[in-house]
Short mmCIF file of C-alpha atoms and ligand atoms in Angstrom, two decimals:
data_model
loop_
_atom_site.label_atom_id
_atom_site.label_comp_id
_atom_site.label_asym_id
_atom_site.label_seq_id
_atom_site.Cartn_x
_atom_site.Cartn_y
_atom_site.Cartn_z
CA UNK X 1 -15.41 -7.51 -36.77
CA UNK X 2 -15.96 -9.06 -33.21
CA UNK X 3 -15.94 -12.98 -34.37
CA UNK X 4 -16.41 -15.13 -31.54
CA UNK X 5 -14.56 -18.30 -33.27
CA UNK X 6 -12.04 -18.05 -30.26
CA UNK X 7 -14.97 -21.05 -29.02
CA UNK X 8 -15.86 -24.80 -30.54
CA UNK X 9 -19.50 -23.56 -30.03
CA UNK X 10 -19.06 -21.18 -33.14
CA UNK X 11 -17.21 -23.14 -35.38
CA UNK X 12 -19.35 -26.09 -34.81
CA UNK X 13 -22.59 -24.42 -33.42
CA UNK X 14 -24.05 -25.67 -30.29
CA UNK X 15 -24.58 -23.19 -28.10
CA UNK X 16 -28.42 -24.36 -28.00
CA UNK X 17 -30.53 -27.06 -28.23
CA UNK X 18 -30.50 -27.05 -31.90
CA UNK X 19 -26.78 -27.81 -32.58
CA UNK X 20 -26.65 -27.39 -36.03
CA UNK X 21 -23.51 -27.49 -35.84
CA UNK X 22 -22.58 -24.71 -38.63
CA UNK X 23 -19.83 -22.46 -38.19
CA UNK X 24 -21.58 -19.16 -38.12
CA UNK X 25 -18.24 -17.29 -39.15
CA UNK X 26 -19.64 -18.91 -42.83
CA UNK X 27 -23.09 -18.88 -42.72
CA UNK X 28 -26.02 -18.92 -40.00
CA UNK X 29 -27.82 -21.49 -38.02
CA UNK X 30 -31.42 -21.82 -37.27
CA UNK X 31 -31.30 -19.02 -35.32
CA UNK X 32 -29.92 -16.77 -38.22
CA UNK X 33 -27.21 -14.98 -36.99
CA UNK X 34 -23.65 -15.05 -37.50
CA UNK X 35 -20.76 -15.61 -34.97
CA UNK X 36 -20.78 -11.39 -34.59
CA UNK X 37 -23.04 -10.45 -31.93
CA UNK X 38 -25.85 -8.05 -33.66
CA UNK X 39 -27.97 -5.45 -31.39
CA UNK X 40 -31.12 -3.92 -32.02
CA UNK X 41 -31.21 -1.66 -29.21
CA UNK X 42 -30.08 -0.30 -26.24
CA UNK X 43 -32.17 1.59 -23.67
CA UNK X 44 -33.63 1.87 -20.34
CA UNK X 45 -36.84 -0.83 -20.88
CA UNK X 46 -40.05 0.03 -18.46
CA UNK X 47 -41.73 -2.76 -19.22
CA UNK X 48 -40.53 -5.66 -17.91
CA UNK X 49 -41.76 -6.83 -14.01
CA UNK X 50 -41.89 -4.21 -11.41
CA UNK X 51 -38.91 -6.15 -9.60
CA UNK X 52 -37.01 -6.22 -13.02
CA UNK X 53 -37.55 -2.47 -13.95
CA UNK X 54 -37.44 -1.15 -10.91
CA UNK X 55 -38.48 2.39 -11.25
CA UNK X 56 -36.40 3.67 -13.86
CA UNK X 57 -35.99 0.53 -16.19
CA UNK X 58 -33.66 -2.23 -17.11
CA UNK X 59 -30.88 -1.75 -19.27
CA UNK X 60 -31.91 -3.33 -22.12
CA UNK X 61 -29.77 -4.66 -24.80
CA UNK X 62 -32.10 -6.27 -27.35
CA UNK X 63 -30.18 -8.70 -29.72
CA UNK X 64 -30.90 -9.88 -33.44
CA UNK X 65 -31.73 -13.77 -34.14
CA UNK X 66 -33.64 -16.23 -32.15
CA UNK X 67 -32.99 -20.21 -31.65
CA UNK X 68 -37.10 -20.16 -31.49
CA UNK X 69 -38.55 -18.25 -33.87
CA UNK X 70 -42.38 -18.80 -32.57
CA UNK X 71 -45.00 -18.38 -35.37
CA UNK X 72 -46.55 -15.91 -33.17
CA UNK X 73 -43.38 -12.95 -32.22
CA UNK X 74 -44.37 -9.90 -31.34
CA UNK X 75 -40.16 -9.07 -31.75
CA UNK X 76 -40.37 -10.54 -35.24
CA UNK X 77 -38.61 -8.34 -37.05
CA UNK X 78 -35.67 -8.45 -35.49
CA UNK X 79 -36.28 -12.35 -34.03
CA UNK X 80 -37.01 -13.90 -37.44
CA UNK X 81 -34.48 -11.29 -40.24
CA UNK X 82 -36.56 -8.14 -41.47
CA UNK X 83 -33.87 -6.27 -39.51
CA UNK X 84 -30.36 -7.19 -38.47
CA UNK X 85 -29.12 -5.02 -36.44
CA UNK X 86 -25.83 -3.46 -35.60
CA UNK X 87 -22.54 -5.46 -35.28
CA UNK X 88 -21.15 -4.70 -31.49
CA UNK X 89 -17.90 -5.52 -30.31
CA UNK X 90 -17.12 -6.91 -26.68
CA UNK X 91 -15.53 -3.15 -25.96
CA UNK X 92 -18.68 -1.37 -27.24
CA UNK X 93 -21.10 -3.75 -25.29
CA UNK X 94 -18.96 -3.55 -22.03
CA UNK X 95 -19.63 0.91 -22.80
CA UNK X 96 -23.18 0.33 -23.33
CA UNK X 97 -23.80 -1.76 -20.68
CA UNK X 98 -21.83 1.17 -18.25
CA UNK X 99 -23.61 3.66 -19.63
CA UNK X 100 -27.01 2.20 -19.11
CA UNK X 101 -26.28 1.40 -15.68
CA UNK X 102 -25.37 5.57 -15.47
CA UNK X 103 -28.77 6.40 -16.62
CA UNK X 104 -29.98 4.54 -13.75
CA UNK X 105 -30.95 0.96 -14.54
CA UNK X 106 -31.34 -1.32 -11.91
CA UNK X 107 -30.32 -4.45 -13.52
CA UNK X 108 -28.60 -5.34 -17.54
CA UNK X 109 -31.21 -7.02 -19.35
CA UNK X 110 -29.72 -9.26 -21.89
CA UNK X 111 -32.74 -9.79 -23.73
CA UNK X 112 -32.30 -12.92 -25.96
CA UNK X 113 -29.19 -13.54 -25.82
CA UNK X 114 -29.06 -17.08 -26.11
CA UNK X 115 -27.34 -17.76 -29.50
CA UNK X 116 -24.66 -15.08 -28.39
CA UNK X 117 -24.32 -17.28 -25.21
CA UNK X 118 -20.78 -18.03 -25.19
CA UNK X 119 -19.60 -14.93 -26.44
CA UNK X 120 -21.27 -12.99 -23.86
CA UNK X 121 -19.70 -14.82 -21.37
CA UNK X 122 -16.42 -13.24 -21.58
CA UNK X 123 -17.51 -9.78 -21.29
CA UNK X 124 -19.42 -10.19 -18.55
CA UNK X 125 -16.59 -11.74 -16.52
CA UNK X 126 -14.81 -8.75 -17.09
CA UNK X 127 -17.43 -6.49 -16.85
CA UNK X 128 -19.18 -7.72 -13.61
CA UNK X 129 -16.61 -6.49 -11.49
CA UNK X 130 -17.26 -2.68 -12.39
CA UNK X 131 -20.78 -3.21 -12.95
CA UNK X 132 -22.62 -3.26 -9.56
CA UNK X 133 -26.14 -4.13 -11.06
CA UNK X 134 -27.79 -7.91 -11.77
CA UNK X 135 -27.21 -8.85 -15.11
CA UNK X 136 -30.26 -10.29 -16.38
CA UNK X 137 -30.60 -13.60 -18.61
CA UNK X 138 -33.89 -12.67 -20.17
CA UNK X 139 -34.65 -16.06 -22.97
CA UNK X 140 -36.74 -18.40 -24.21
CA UNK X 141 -36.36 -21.44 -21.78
CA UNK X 142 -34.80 -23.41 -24.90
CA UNK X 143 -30.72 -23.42 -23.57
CA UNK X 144 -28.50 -25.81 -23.54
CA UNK X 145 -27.16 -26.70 -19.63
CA UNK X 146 -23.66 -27.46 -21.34
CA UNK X 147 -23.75 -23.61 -22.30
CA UNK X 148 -25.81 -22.61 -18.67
CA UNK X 149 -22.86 -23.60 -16.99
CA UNK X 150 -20.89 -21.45 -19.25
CA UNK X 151 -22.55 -18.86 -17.24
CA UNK X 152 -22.13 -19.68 -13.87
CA UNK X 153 -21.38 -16.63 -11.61
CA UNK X 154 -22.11 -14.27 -14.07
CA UNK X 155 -26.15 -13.96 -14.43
CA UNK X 156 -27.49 -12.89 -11.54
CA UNK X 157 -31.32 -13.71 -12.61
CA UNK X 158 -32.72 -15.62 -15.19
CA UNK X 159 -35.86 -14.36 -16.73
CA UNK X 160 -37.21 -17.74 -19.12
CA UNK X 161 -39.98 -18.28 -20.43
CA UNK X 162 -41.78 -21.91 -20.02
CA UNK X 163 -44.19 -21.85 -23.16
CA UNK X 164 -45.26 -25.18 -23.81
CA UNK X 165 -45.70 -28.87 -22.48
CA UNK X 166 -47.42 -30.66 -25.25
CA UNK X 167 -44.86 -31.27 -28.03
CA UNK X 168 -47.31 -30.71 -30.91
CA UNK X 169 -48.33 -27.34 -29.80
CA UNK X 170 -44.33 -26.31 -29.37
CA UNK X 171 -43.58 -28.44 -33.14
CA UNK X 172 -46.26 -26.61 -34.76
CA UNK X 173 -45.71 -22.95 -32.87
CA UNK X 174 -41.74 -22.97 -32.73
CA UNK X 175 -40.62 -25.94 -34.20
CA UNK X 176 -39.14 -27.76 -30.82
CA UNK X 177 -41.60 -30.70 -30.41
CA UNK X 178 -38.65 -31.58 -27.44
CA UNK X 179 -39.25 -28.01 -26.05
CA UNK X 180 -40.85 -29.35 -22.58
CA UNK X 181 -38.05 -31.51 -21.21
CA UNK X 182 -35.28 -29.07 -22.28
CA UNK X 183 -36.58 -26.24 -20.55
CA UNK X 184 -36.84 -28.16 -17.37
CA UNK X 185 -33.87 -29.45 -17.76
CA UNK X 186 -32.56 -25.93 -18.14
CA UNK X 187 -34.65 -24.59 -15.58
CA UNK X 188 -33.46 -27.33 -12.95
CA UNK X 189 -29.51 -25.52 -13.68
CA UNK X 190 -31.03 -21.85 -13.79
CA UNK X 191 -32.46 -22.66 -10.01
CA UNK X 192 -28.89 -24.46 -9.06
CA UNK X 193 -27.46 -21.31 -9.93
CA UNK X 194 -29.30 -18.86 -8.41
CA UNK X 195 -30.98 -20.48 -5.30
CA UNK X 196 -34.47 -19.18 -4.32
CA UNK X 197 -35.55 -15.40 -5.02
CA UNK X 198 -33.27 -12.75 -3.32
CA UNK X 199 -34.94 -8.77 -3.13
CA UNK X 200 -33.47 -5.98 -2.14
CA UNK X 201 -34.75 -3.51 0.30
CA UNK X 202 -37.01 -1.32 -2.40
CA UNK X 203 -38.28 -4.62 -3.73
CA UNK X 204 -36.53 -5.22 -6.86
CA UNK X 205 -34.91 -8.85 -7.59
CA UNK X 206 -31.24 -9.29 -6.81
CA UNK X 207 -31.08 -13.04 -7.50
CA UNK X 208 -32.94 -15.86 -8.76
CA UNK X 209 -35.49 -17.37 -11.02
CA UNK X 210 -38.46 -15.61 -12.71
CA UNK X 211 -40.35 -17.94 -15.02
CA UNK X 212 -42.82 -16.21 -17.38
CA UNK X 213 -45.60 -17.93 -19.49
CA UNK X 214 -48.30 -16.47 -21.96
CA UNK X 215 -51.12 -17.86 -22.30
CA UNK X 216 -52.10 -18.95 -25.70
CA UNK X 217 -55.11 -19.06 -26.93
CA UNK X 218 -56.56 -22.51 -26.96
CA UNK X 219 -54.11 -23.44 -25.34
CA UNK X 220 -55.28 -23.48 -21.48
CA UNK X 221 -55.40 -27.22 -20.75
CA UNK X 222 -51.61 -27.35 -22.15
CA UNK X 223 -50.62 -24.12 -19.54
CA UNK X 224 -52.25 -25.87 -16.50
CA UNK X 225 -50.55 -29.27 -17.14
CA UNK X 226 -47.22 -27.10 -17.70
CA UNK X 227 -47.77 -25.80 -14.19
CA UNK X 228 -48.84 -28.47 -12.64
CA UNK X 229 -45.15 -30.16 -14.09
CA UNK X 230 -43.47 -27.47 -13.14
CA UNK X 231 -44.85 -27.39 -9.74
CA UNK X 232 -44.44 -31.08 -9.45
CA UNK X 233 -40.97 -31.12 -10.04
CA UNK X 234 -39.78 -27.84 -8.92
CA UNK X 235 -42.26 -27.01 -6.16
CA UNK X 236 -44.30 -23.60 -6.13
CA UNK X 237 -41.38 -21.58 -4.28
CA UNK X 238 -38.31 -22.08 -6.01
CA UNK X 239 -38.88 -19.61 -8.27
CA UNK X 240 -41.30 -16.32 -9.02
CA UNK X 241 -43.74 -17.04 -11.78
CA UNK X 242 -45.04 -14.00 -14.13
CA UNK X 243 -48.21 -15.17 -16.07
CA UNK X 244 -49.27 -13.41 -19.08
CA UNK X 245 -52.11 -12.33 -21.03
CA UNK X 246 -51.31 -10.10 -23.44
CA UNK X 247 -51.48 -12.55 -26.34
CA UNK X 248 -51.21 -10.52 -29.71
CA UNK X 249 -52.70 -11.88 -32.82
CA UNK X 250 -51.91 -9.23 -35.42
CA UNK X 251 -48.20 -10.51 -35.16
CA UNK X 252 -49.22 -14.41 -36.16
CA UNK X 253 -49.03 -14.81 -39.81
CA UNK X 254 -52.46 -15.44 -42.25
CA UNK X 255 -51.28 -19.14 -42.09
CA UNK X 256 -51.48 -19.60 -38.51
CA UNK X 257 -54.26 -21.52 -37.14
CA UNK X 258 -57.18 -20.16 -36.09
CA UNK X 259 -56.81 -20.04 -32.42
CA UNK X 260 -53.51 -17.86 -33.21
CA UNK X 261 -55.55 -15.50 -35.10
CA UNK X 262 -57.60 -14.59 -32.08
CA UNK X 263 -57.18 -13.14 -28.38
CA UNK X 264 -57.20 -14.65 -25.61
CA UNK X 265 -60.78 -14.56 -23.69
CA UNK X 266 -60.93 -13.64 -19.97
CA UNK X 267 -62.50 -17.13 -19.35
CA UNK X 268 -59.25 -18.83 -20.81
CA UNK X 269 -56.70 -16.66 -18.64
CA UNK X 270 -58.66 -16.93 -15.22
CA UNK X 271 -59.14 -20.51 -15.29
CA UNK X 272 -55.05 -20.87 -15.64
CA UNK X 273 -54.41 -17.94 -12.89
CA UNK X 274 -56.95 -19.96 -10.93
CA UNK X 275 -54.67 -23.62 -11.52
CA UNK X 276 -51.52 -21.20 -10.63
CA UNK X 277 -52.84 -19.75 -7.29
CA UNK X 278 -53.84 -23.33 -6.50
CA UNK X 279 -50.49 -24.56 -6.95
CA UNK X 280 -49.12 -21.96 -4.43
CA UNK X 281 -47.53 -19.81 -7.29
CA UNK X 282 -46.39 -16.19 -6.40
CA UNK X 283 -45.27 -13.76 -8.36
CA UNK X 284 -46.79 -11.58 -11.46
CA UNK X 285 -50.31 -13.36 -12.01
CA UNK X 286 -51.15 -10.58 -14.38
CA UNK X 287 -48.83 -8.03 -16.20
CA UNK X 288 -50.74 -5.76 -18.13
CA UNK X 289 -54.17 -5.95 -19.74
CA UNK X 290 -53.20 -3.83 -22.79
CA UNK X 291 -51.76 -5.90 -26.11
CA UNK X 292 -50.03 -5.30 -29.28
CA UNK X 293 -47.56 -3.64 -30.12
CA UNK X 294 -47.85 -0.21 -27.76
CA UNK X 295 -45.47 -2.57 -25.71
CA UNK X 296 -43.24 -3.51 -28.61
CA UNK X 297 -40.03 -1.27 -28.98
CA UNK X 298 -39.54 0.63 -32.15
CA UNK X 299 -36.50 -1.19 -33.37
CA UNK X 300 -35.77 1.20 -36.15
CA UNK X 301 -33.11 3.82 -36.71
CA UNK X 302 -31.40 2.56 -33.37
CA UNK X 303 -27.82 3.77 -32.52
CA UNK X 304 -25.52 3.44 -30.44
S1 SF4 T 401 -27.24 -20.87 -31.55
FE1 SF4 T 401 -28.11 -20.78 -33.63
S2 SF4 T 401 -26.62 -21.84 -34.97
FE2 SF4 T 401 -26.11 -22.34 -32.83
S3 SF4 T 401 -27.15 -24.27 -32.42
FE3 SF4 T 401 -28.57 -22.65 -31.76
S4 SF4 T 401 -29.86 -22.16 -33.52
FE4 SF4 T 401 -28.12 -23.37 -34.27
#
């Protein structure tokens, strides 16, 4: 099948900040997946920002595995293993991507694709060409520059999140207690890619940065001082920032702590949307107020 151990990165894994340096032709990392790029799904995805969907959708292509594997996923069971997905070779990807374009997305949504980094790479070099649609880097904020810069001139917008600053919150919830400083670190070469926000006519994103973070609950003092960092060392403008509320406790597990076993309260998400427009943030200050999993694709039964 489509092994990708034409690259040191898969023989020797570090394609993220992890490096476990396994060779996932034998046997998986932390992220669980092999070297063969596995996809969950496929379709035109309303749900992302209005200048990502645009008004037909992104072309989303959803892939198995995660280098993060939060305690909380509302994608867990294809994040975190209950389901694995379909092997795709570079041909078949290139032919989904095409055809997803032809049903009218307005970008290609690569929706973690972080642990497939490297072998993504070369399809959209040869893809982009034929393509004529921003390709989308839609992750966790926990990449590796080294493997960033595998990707220069090929992602048109990165989509991160930023979830945490305090490394005992990002330990405990995704078991990165270094999570902050990487993610800046990997924001800082997102923004040297892309520059500052480019939109086209209609309004839809043609270039740039779009940070999102959720808002956990208990967790508000930790979002402000992640803004305030990020605003510090990045300034306000350099890229769009989507804050979210939809926190969803039925996907945290009976062990999680008690704050993950709750929603968030309106008090928690204004006072950080308040520390946000303070800062001079623009962007997405509120997504959606509904939660759970009416916004989680059904996974199952997917073909392609
Ligand atoms: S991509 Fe997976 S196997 Fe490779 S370093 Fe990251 S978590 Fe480990």
């Amino acid at each position: 099948m489509n092994r990708i151990n034409q690259t040191d990165q898969s023989r020797e894994c570090s394609a993220c900040p992890r490096r476990c340096g396994v060779d996932r032709n034998q046997q998986p990392g932390f992220c669980g997946m092999p070297a063969e790029i596995r996809l969950a799904k496929a379709a035109l995805h309303p749900w992302e920002e209005p200048c990502i969907s645009g008004k037909n959708g992104s072309g989303a292509l959803f892939f198995c595995g995660c280098n993060l594997r939060c305690v909380f996923c509302q994608n867990r069971p294809i994040s975190q293993g209950e389901l694995t997905g379909t092997p795709v070779s570079p041909e078949k990807l290139r032919e989904l991507m095409l055809r997803l374009r032809d049903e009218g997305a307005c970008s290609i949504n690569l929706v973690t694709p972080t642990h497939y980094a490297p072998a993504l790479a070369p399809v959209l070099r040869e893809i982009r060409p034929a393509l004529g649609i921003p390709v989308v880097y839609n992750c966790g904020g926990y990449e590796s520059v080294e493997t960033l810069r595998m990707l220069e001139g090929l992602i048109d917008i990165y989509l991160p999140d930023c979830k945490y600053f305090d490394a005992g919150l990002s330990g405990r919830y995704s078991s990165a207690p270094d999570y902050f400083p990487v993610a800046r670190d990997a924001l800082r070469e997102m923004l040297r890619q892309t520059g500052r926000p480019v939109f086209s006519a209609d309004g839809t994103l043609l270039r740039g940065v779009m940070v999102r973070h959720l808002v956990l609950p208990g967790c508000r003092h930790d979002s402000i001082r992640l803004l305030e960092e990020l605003c510090g060392t990045f300034g306000s403008s350099a890229f769009l920032l989507s804050l979210m509320s939809q926190y969803s406790p039925e996907f945290a597990p009976e062990t999680a702590d008690a704050n993950l076993r709750r929603r968030l309260t309106s008090f928690e998400y204004s006072s950080v949307l308040n520390a946000a427009r303070q800062l001079g943030f623009s962007g997405y200050m509120q997504m959606r107020s509904a939660s759970g999993t009416a916004y989680t694709p059904d996974f199952r039964n997917a073909t392609f």
